[in-house]
C-alpha cells in the first residue's frame, strides 16, 4: 500500500476510534493482514494504545493517546 493511501487509512481509523467505534478491516476494504499492520504501526508510533498482538492478530480495545488526539485535532 502506498504512503498516501496508508496515511488516509490511518487518519480514518483514528477518527473511527475517536468516535467511540471499533474499526474493522472490512470498513476500509483491506485484508485482515494489511489492517493489522496499520493498527500495529499506529500503536508503535504512539497514536493509539490498548491492543495486544497474538498469533491470530490483534486483540483489545484501541484508544487514542494524547498524541493521537492531537493528530485528529490537527487534521481536517
C-alpha positions in Angstrom: 0.0 0.0 0.0 1.4 3.4 -1.0 2.2 6.1 1.6 -0.7 8.4 0.8 -3.3 5.6 1.0 -1.7 4.4 4.3 -2.0 7.9 5.7 -5.6 8.2 4.6 -6.5 4.9 6.2 -4.6 5.8 9.4 -6.5 9.1 9.6 -9.8 7.4 9.1 -9.0 4.7 11.7 -8.1 7.3 14.3 -11.3 9.2 13.6 -13.3 6.0 13.9 -11.7 5.3 17.3 -12.2 8.9 18.4 -15.9 8.5 17.7 -16.1 5.5 20.1 -16.4 2.8 17.4 -14.1 -0.1 16.7 -12.6 -0.1 13.2 -12.7 -3.2 11.1 -10.7 -4.2 8.0 -14.0 -4.6 6.0 -14.9 -1.0 6.7 -11.7 0.1 4.9 -11.7 -2.6 2.2 -8.4 -4.0 3.4 -7.2 -7.5 4.0 -7.0 -8.5 7.7 -3.2 -8.7 7.4 -3.0 -5.1 5.9 -5.3 -3.8 8.6 -3.4 -5.4 11.5 -0.2 -4.0 10.1 -1.6 -0.5 10.0 -3.0 -0.7 13.5 0.3 -2.2 14.8 2.2 0.7 13.2 -0.2 3.2 14.6 0.2 1.8 18.1 4.0 1.6 17.7 4.1 5.3 16.6 2.2 6.2 19.8 -1.2 7.3 18.4 -3.2 4.5 19.9 -3.0 2.1 22.9 -4.9 -0.9 24.2 -4.1 -3.5 21.6 -2.0 -6.7 22.1 -0.5 -8.8 19.3 -1.4 -12.5 19.2 -0.7 -15.2 16.7 -4.2 -14.6 15.3 -3.9 -10.8 15.0 -4.6 -8.0 17.5 -6.9 -8.2 20.5 -8.1 -5.4 22.8 -9.9 -2.1 22.5 -8.0 0.6 20.8 -8.0 4.0 22.4 -6.4 7.3 21.3 -3.4 8.5 23.2 -2.9 12.3 23.8 -0.7 12.3 20.7 -3.4 10.6 18.7 -5.9 13.2 19.9 -3.6 16.0 18.8 -3.2 14.3 15.4 -7.0 14.2 15.0 -7.4 17.8 16.1 -4.8 19.0 13.5 -6.3 17.0 10.6 -9.3 18.4 8.7 
